[in-house]
mmCIF file of C-alpha atoms in Angstrom:
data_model
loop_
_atom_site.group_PDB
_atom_site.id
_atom_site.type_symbol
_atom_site.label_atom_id
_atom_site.label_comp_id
_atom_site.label_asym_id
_atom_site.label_seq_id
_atom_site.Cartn_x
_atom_site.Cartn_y
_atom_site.Cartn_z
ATOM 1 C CA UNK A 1 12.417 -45.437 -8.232
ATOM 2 C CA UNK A 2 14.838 -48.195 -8.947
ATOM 3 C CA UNK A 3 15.771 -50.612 -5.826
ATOM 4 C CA UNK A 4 18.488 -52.766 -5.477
ATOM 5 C CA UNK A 5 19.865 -55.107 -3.102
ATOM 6 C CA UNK A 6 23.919 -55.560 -2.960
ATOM 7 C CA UNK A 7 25.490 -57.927 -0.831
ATOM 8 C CA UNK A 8 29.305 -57.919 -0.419
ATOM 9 C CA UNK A 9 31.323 -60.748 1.315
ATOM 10 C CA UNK A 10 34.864 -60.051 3.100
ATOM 11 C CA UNK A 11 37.277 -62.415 4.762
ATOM 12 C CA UNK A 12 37.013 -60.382 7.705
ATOM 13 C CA UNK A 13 35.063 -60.097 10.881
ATOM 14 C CA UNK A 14 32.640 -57.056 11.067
ATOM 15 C CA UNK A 15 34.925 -55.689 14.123
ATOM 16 C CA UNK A 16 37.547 -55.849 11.972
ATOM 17 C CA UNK A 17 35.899 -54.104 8.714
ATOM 18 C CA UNK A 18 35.204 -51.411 10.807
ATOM 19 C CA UNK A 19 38.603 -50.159 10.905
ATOM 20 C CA UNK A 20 39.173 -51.023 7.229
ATOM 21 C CA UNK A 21 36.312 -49.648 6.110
ATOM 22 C CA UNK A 22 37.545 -45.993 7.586
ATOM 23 C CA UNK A 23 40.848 -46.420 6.626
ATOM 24 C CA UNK A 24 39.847 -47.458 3.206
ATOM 25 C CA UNK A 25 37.237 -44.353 2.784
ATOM 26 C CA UNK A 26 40.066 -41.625 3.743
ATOM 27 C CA UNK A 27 42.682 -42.919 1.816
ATOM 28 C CA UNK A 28 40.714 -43.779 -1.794
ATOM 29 C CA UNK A 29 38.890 -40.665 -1.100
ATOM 30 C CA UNK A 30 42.326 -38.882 -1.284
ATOM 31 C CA UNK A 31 43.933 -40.669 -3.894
ATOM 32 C CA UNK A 32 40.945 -39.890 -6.075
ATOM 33 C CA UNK A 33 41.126 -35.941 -5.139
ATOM 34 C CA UNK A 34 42.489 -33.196 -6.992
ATOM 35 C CA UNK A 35 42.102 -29.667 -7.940
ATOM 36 C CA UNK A 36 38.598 -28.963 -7.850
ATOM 37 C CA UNK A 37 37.504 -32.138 -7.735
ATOM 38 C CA UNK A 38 37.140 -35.035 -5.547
ATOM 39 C CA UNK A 39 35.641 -35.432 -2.042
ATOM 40 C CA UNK A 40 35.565 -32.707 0.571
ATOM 41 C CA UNK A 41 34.683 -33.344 4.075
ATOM 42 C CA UNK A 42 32.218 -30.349 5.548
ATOM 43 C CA UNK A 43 31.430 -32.298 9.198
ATOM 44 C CA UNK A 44 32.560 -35.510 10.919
ATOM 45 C CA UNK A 45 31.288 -35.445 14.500
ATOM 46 C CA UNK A 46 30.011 -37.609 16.590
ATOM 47 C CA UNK A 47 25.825 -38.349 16.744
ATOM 48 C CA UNK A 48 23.847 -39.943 19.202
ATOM 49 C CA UNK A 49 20.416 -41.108 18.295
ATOM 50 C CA UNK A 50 17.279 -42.607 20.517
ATOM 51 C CA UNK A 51 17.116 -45.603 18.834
ATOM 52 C CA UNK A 52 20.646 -46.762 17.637
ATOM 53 C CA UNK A 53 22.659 -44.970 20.162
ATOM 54 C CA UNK A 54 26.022 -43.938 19.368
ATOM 55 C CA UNK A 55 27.029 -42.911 16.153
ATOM 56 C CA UNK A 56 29.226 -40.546 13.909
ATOM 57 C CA UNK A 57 27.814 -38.291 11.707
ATOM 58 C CA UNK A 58 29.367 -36.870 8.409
ATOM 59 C CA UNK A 59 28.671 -34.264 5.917
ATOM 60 C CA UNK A 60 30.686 -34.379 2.549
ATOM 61 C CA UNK A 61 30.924 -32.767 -1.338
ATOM 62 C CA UNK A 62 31.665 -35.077 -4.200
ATOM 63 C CA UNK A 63 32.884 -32.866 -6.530
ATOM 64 C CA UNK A 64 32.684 -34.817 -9.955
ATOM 65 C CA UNK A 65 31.771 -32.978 -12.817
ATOM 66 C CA UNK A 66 34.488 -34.568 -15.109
ATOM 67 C CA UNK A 67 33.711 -38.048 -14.579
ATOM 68 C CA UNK A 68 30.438 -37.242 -15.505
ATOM 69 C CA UNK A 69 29.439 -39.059 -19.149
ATOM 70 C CA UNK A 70 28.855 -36.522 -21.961
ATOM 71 C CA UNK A 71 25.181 -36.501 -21.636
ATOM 72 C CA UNK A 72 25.030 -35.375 -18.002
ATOM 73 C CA UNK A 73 27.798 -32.977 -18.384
ATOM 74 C CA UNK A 74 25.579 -30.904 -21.130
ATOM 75 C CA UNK A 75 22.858 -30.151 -18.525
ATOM 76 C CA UNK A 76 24.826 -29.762 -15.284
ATOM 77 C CA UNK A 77 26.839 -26.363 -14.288
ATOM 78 C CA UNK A 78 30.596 -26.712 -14.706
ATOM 79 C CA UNK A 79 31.106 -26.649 -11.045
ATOM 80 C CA UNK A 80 28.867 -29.337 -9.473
ATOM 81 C CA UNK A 81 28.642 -31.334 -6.568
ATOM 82 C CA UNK A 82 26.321 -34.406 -5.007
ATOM 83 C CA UNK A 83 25.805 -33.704 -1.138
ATOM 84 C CA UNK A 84 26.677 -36.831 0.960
ATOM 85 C CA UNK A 85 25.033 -37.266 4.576
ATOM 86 C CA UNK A 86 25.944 -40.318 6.704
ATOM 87 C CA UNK A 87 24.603 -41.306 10.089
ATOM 88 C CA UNK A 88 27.188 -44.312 11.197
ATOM 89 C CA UNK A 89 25.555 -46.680 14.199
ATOM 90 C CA UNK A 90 28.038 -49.365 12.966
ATOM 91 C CA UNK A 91 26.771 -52.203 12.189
ATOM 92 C CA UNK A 92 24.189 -50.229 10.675
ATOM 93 C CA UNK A 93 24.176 -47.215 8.196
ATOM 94 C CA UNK A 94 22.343 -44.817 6.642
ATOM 95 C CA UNK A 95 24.012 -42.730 3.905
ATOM 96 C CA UNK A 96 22.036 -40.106 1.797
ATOM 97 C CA UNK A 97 22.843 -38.370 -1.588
ATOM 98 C CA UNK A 98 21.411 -35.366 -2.853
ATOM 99 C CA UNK A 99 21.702 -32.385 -5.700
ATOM 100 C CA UNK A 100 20.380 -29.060 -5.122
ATOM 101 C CA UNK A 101 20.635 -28.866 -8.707
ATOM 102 C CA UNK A 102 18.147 -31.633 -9.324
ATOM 103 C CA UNK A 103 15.975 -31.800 -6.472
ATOM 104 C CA UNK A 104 14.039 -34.951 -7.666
ATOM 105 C CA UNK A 105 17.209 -37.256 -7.550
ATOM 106 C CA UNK A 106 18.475 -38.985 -4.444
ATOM 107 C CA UNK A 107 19.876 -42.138 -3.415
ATOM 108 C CA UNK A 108 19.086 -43.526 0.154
ATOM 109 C CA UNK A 109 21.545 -46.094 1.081
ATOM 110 C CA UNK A 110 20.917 -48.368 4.407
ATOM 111 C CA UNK A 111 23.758 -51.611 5.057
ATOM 112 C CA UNK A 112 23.577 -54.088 7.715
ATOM 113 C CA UNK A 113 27.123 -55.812 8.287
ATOM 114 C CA UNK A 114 26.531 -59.462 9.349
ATOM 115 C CA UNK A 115 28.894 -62.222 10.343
ATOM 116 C CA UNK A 116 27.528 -64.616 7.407
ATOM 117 C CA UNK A 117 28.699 -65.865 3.933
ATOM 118 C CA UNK A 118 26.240 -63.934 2.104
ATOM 119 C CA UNK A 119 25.671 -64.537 -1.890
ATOM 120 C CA UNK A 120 28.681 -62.308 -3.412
ATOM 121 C CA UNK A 121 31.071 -64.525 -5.727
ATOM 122 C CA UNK A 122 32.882 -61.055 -7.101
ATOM 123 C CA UNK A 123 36.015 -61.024 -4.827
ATOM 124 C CA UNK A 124 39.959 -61.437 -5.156
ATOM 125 C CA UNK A 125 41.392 -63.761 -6.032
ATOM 126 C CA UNK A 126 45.705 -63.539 -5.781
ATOM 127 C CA UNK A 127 46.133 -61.611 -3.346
ATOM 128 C CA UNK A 128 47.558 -62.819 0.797
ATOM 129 C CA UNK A 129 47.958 -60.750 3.754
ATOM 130 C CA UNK A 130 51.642 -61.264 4.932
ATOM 131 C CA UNK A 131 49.992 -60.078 8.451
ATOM 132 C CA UNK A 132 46.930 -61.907 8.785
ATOM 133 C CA UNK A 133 47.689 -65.295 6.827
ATOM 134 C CA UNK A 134 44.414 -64.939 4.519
ATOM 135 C CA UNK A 135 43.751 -65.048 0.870
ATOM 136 C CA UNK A 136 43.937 -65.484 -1.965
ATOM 137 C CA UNK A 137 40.792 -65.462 -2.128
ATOM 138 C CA UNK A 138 40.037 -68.603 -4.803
ATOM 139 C CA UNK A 139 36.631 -69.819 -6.088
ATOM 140 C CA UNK A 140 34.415 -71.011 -3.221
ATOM 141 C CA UNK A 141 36.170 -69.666 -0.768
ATOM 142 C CA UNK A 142 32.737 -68.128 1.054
ATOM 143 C CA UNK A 143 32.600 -71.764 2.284
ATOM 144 C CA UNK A 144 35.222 -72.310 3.782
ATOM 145 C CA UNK A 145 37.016 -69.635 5.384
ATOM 146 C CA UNK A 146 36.493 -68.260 8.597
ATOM 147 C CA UNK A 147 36.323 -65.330 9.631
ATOM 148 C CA UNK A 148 33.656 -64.088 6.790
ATOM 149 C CA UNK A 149 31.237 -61.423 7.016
ATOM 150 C CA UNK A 150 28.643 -59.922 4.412
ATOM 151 C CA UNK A 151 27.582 -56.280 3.698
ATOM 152 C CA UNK A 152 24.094 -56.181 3.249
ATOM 153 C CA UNK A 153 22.844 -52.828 1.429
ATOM 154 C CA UNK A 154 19.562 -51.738 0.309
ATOM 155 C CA UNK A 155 20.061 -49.048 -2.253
ATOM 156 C CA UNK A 156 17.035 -46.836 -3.240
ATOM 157 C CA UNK A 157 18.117 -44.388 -6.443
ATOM 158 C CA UNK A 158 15.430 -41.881 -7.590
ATOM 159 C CA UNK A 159 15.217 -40.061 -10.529
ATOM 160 C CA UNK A 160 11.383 -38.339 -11.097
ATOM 161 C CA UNK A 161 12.383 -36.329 -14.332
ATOM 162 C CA UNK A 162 10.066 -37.407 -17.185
ATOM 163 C CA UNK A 163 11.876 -38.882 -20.411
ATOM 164 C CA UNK A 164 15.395 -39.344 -17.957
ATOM 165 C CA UNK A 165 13.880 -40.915 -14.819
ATOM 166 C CA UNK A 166 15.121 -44.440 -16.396
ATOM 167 C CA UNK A 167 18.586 -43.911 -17.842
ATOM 168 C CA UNK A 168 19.868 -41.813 -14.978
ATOM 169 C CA UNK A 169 18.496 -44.229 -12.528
ATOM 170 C CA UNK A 170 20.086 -47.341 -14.325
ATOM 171 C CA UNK A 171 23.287 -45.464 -15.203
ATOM 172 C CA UNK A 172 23.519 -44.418 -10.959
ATOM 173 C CA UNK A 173 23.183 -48.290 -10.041
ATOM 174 C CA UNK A 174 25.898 -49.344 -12.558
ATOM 175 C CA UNK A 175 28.084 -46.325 -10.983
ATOM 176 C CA UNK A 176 26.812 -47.696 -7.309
ATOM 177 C CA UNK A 177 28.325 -51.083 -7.739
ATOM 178 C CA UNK A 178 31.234 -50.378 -9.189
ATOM 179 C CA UNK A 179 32.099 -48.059 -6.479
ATOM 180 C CA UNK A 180 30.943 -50.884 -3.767
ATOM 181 C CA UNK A 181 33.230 -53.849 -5.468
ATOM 182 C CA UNK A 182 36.259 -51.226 -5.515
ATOM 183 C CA UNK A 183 36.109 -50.337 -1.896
ATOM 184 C CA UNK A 184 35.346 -53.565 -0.770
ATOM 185 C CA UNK A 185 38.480 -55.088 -2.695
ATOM 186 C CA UNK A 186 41.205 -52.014 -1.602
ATOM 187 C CA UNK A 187 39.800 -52.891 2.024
ATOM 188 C CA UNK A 188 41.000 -56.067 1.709
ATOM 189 C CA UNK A 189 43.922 -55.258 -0.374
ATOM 190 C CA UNK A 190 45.273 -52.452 1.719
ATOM 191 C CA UNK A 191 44.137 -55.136 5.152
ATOM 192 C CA UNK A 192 48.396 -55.277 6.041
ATOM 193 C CA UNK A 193 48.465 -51.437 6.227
ATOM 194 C CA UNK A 194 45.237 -51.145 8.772
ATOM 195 C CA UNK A 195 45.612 -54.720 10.797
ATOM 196 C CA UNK A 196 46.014 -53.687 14.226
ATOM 197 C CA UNK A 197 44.635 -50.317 14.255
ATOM 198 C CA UNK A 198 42.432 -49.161 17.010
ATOM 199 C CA UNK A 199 39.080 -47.083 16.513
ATOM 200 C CA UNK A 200 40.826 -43.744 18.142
ATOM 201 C CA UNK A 201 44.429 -44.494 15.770
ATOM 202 C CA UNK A 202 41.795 -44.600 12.757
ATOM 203 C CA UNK A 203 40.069 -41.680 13.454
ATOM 204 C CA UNK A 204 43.051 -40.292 14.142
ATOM 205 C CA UNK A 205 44.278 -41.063 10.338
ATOM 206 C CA UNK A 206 40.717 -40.061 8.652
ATOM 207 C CA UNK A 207 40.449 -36.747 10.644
ATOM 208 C CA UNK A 208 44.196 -35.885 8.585
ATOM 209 C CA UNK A 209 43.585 -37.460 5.891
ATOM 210 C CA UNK A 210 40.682 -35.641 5.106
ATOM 211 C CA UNK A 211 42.065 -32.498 6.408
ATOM 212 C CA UNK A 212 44.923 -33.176 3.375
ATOM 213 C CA UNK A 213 42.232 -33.771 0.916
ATOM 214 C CA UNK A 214 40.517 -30.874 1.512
ATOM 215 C CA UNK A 215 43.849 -28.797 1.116
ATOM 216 C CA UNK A 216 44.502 -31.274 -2.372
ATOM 217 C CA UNK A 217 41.135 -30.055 -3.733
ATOM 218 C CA UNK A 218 41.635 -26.564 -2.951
ATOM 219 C CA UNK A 219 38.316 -25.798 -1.155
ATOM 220 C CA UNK A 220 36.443 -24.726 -4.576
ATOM 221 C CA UNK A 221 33.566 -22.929 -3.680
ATOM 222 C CA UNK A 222 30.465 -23.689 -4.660
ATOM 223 C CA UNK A 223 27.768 -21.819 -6.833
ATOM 224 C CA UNK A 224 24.932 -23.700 -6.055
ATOM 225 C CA UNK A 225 23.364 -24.298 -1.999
ATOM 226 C CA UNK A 226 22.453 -27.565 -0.492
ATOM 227 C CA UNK A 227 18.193 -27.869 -0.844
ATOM 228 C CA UNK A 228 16.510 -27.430 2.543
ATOM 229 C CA UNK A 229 13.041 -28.930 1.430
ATOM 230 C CA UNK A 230 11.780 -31.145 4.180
ATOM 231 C CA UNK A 231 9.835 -34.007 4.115
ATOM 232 C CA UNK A 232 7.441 -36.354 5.770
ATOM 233 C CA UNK A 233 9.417 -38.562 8.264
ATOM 234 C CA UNK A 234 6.671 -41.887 7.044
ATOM 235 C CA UNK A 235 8.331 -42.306 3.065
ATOM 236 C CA UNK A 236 11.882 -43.225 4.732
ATOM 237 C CA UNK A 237 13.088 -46.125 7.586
ATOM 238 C CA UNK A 238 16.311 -44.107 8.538
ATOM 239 C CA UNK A 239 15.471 -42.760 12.125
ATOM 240 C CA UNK A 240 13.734 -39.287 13.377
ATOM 241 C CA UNK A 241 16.930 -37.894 14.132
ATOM 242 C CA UNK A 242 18.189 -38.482 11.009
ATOM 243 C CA UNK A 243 16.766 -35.872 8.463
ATOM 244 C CA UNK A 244 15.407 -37.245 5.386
ATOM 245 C CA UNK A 245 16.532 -36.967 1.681
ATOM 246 C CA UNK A 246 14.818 -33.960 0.092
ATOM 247 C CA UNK A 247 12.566 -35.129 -2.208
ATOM 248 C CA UNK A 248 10.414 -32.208 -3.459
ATOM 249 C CA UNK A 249 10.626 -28.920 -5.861
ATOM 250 C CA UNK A 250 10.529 -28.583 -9.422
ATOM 251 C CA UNK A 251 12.815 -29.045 -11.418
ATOM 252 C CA UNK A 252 14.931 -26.605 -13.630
ATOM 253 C CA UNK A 253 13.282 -25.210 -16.664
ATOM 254 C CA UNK A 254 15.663 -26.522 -19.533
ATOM 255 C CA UNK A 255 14.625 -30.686 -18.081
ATOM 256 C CA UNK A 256 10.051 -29.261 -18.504
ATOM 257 C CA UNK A 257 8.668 -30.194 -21.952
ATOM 258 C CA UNK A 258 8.815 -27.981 -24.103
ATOM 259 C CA UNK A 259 5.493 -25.493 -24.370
ATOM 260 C CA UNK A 260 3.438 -24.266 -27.704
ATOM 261 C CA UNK A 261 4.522 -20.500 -28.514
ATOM 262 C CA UNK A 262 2.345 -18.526 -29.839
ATOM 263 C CA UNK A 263 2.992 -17.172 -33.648
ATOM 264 C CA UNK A 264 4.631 -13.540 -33.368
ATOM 265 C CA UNK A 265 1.903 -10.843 -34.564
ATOM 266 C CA UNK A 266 5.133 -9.035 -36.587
ATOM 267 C CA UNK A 267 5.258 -11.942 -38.922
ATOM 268 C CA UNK A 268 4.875 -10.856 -42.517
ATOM 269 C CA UNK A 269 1.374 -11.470 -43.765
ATOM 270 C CA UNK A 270 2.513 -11.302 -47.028
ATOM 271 C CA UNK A 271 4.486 -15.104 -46.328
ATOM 272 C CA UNK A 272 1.664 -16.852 -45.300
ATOM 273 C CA UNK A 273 -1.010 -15.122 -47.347
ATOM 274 C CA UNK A 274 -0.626 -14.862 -51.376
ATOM 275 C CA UNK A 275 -3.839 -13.769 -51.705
ATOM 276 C CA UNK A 276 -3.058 -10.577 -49.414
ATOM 277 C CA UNK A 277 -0.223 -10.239 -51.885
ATOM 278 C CA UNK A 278 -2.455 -10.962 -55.125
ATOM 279 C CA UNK A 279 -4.363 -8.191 -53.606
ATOM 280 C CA UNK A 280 -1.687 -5.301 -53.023
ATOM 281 C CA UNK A 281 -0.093 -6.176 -56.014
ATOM 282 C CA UNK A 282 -3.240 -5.247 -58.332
ATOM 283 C CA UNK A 283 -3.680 -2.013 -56.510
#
């Protein structure tokens, strides 16, 4: 397992990200869609759990199998998907990824949004909201601009396929941070378009946003099912009501080692032996 820690400074307050941070999923994640592939949203409803309360829960597909690099595509089906499940108790989240496919890879995502500076120094650096007054966003400008907050994720990737467990896990981080610098900067980017939006107008924009993806990707269906395997609640920190990434099963044949065959007994004798051939030759 590979573990990294990302943290993500905006010039925004976490109230405000909030809203950004939906209206920056939905519209990316349709801009990025097409024919059979992109992101399509199974469930969005709304979650309540003992210990963080009030949440929203989502269920998604991330069809991908172009982007894949060359080396993944050769051993993954032509239609494949990575299962997304995320349990929002905003300012804390828990997002999941898993492949029925390869049921030894996952990636366990948990973020804490804080009103602090944080460490980032990856941010932009022209651009100013007409509506707000801020940016652009020059160097040092953590300290001192106001409001700032930090996103503060924990990302656990794991990979437990012998000979692959290193590259894949590696190659998922690189894949993880790019995709966390691009959605922070088009949040801030796209800030005059979402500015003044309440939680219910948001919604109201993801719920037909995503509707419109889904219709854009053409609802391919699947060939392969989500894995079911469960697992013991102790190996994660997301909470009981939120079920755990499925961890165990073996993986498919063509990833095992290789085994020892046997010699065939048809084999001509007569290619291995000369003597046997010395032999019927003199009778």
């Amino acid at each position: 397992m590979l573990v990294k820690e990302y943290r993500i400074c905006m010039p925004l307050t976490i109230e405000e990200y909030r809203i950004g941070q939906l209206y920056t999923i939905s519209k990316h994640s349709h801009q990025e869609s097409d024919k059979g592939e992109g992101v399509e949203v199974i469930e969005n409803k709304p979650h309540e759990d003992p210990v963080h309360g009030h949440g929203q829960f989502t269920e998604k597909r991330v069809h991908l199998s172009s982007k894949l690099p060359s080396w993944a595509r050769m051993v993954v089906p032509r239609i494949f998907y990575i299962s997304e499940k995320a349990w929002n108790y905003y300012p804390y989240t828990i997002t999941e990824y898993t492949c029925s496919f390869l049921p030894k890879f996952s990636i366990h995502i948990e973020t804490r949004y804080a009103d602090n500076c944080g460490d980032s120094e990856n941010d932009l650096r022209y651009f100013c909201s007409m509506k707000m007054g801020r940016g652009p966003l020059r160097e040092g400008w953590r300290e001192h601009t106001r409001p700032i907050m930090c996103s503060y994720k924990l990302v656990n990737v794991k990979f437990e396929v012998w000979g692959l467990q290193t590259r894949v896990e590696q190659f998922v981080h690189k894949v993880i941070r790019d995709i966390l610098l691009i959605g922070h900067r088009q949040a801030f980017a796209w800030v005059d378009e979402w500015c003044g939006m309440t939680m219910d107008e948001v919604r109201q924009y993801e719920k037909e946003t995503q509707e419109a993806t889904n219709e854009k990707i053409g609802m391919v269906m699947p060939t392969i099912s989500i894995s079911t395997v469960g697992q013991s609640s102790a190996t994660r920190s997301a909470p009981a009501s939120a079920p755990s990434t499925p961890l165990s099963g073996d993986p498919p044949d063509f990833l095992n080692a290789p085994k020892d065959r046997p010699r065939k007994k048809s084999a001509p004798e007569m290619l291995t032996l000369p003597e046997l051939r010395e032999r019927a030759n003199a009778e």
